[in-house]
């Protein structure tokens, strides 16, 4: 019996062991992914204008950071993970993309959207979710107003409207200006209003304020009224696709004055190549020729890598990403709340678009340029420091 | 308990059958649980599938209904606007009122907007604050210009809540676009649809999650936190664009059976889940019932095994009891033959075996007793020793022989200590016997020893080897034999009448004396004594008187000599005296003179005894160097004395050589 019972005991022990192992296998699940710095990039790729250069520049920067071991954060080196979402041109899609990045991908920060019309609704989500958002180029003043988590790298439309108004009034010595803008889009409508206010404050006269809504292609009626108003200069704060038509049609209706524009002009080479655009001025955050030192070397490298020169949006994208990485290093954390504090206290970041500092709300304190289109090139006409 | 089980056959049989049947019951319970579970899982999945399909259909119907409403409103607005294109600016209330009424009637409608045909400007809205804004870059606007559109769920920029928007163009009779009518739908109605638990059991629930993991609607009671995020395996798989089912933990961490489907047209995931506890409860019950039935069967089986093993065990136990009694020495016990099967045969065989054994045992016992009696009554001593000389057994003969028993002398060495006085004897006794033990055919040992009572005895001893290494020691008391041997020897060497050494012993003694004298450079004297007139005395007074004279003569001669001297009767009235270790012949002459004096005593017995003797003396080395010459010279010297009249001593040297 002795031998029999010890065999029986072995069988029972085996049975119990198998049960225990099965239980263990069922229970032991779950693992911890390596910590990384997850950044969402919201930019239009499938719609016009598509910012593929910005996307490639951003990916190139991230790849280089990761090749160097990642970004130094609180004594560790974290890999940077860039999660790109195509926003298209529809608000619903932007909202869904932003919600997905925040809620599902759980990014630590967002770069983008680029256009105020997209950035404004997304800013609300970012603010509510307490995820820092750094827009490279959305310039509408409302974007950062009363918000803690929303930042921008580019200059604000109030500044832009003011410097263009001053340039027209003081540098060019003009007294009568007119505006034509897309009233359905936040950026043109906002910038047009701000220009007009500044120009009138400087003693100028806005002779015509003409508007249209997104999708319009015929501006002859508005342009005829502008010509009739006697304006010396026409401010076109619209996207370049519209601006090209508007310049051509303006000359057609006999408008002979100069053209002024905002930073939206800087994205499209079609505009620079336009004969009617010769001599037109526009404000910009970025001027390739004003680059110096390491930034010039880096810009040259990007030009080689991307096959095209860095454009304004790509430069702003790199700066927005750079601001995030610098903030993470400075606070030693990629926690969204800490990151926000890091951005808000960042001073003197040397970006491709100039020296950037935060501290007064979400808008970067930065320099600006006024470019002139000459023989298909945008040349720097004037550089303005942060104070101006 | 364990000890009891190990000792009782019945307990072993019952416990073993119980263990195996319990294992079987456990296996059966597990199997029925798993099979039931698989079946129930499928059933639960089917229920959830049909429920979720139903919800999807309901959802579709709801949206369709809203779209129908919208078409009606759009047609109405188109009619109004066609009649009066500037109605929006002049009397917006006329258009707005029916919209407000519509909103009031349909609580799920959040907002109704009329948008400009181009630019997306908000012309009219039930939310006045939105009038004048632009919706140009909204999909519902751009698509709504083309035709009726359902914009899938998205996060409203205004409320930051998921909403669903249906929109459609407002056209006049000629097909000219007058505006776009859009309706934002809150998801309360979805909640209602989702909450309906038809076919979902106690714990079943359905919910909707949008593409960014945000809970849009939930059927959970009191689950008021719409808009929060939810992550479960089902949600992840559904959001990845999949539809299917699985077992996983729900948002609250409870294990559920879930069915999920991706509703592409709404960009939402619909999940239907039911707690596994509920879904598989019947499996547990089934398993419980089968385990209970199994336990009852196991108990019955155990009882059956108990009864059967009792029946089987009883004959075995009977044999066992009998066997134990036999083992205890009682060969008279017989096992009861209870059955006619193998167990009965076992009992019969056992009984046959026992009676054979009993016969054998008594024969053996008798034989043993006989052998014992032989050993006990053997006069010879018989003992058993092992190869180290330790005594194992001795019979009464042996004890009688030495006067000791094995208890007193446990070994040969101990025996030797008792029966030998000298250490040499002790040692040689042990050594000899030990070496005898090793021999195939050891010699017989005869030796004297001291009996316990102090008597000197003789023993004849022989050892013989037994199979297994022990040896049997046989010993006999040969003291009597030795004594008679001694007597015979004495008789051979001595004169029967006088007890004096006879001629044969004389020859020995003389030879010894001569050998010693040669070695020691000493002398030996030989006196030849012949009684004078003994024949006459004998004839006169008879042989008996003559014999008495001879006996007296022997006594007197012995009184004349030293202890070491030997007086011999050669025969008749002739005596010789050997005087060893003499310094010179003078001593021998002195002895001769004493002899003469002793044998001439006429006063005694009135002159009928000692009438003198003729004595001849020969000495070594003066008169001869061997027995014969010395005896002859002494004889001659005596004869010379006899011839001279007797009662005189003559020394050999004075006579001429023969």
mmCIF file of C-alpha atoms in Angstrom, chain B residues 82 90 143 151 179 187 194 249 277 285 306 317 351 363 366 390 428 461 486 496 519 600 608 620:
data_model
loop_
_atom_site.group_PDB
_atom_site.id
_atom_site.type_symbol
_atom_site.label_atom_id
_atom_site.label_comp_id
_atom_site.label_asym_id
_atom_site.label_seq_id
_atom_site.Cartn_x
_atom_site.Cartn_y
_atom_site.Cartn_z
ATOM 1 C CA UNK B 82 -38.472 80.311 -52.738
ATOM 2 C CA UNK B 90 -36.318 90.218 -42.683
ATOM 3 C CA UNK B 143 -21.365 67.203 -48.390
ATOM 4 C CA UNK B 151 -21.856 62.856 -40.740
ATOM 5 C CA UNK B 179 -28.902 76.889 -48.348
ATOM 6 C CA UNK B 187 -26.734 60.932 -28.496
ATOM 7 C CA UNK B 194 -28.481 51.152 -26.221
ATOM 8 C CA UNK B 249 -12.314 42.029 -18.959
ATOM 9 C CA UNK B 277 -20.552 34.793 -14.313
ATOM 10 C CA UNK B 285 -24.644 24.455 -12.153
ATOM 11 C CA UNK B 306 -16.913 -2.091 0.643
ATOM 12 C CA UNK B 317 -9.171 -12.792 6.359
ATOM 13 C CA UNK B 351 -5.126 -26.325 5.164
ATOM 14 C CA UNK B 363 8.387 -35.648 12.978
ATOM 15 C CA UNK B 366 10.528 -36.239 17.575
ATOM 16 C CA UNK B 390 33.647 -19.927 21.357
ATOM 17 C CA UNK B 428 49.290 -25.478 23.393
ATOM 18 C CA UNK B 461 39.754 -35.326 22.231
ATOM 19 C CA UNK B 486 50.470 -48.154 33.592
ATOM 20 C CA UNK B 496 55.832 -59.888 40.679
ATOM 21 C CA UNK B 519 78.731 -37.807 30.043
ATOM 22 C CA UNK B 600 73.578 -61.866 57.326
ATOM 23 C CA UNK B 608 65.827 -69.463 58.831
ATOM 24 C CA UNK B 620 82.626 -48.543 35.486
#
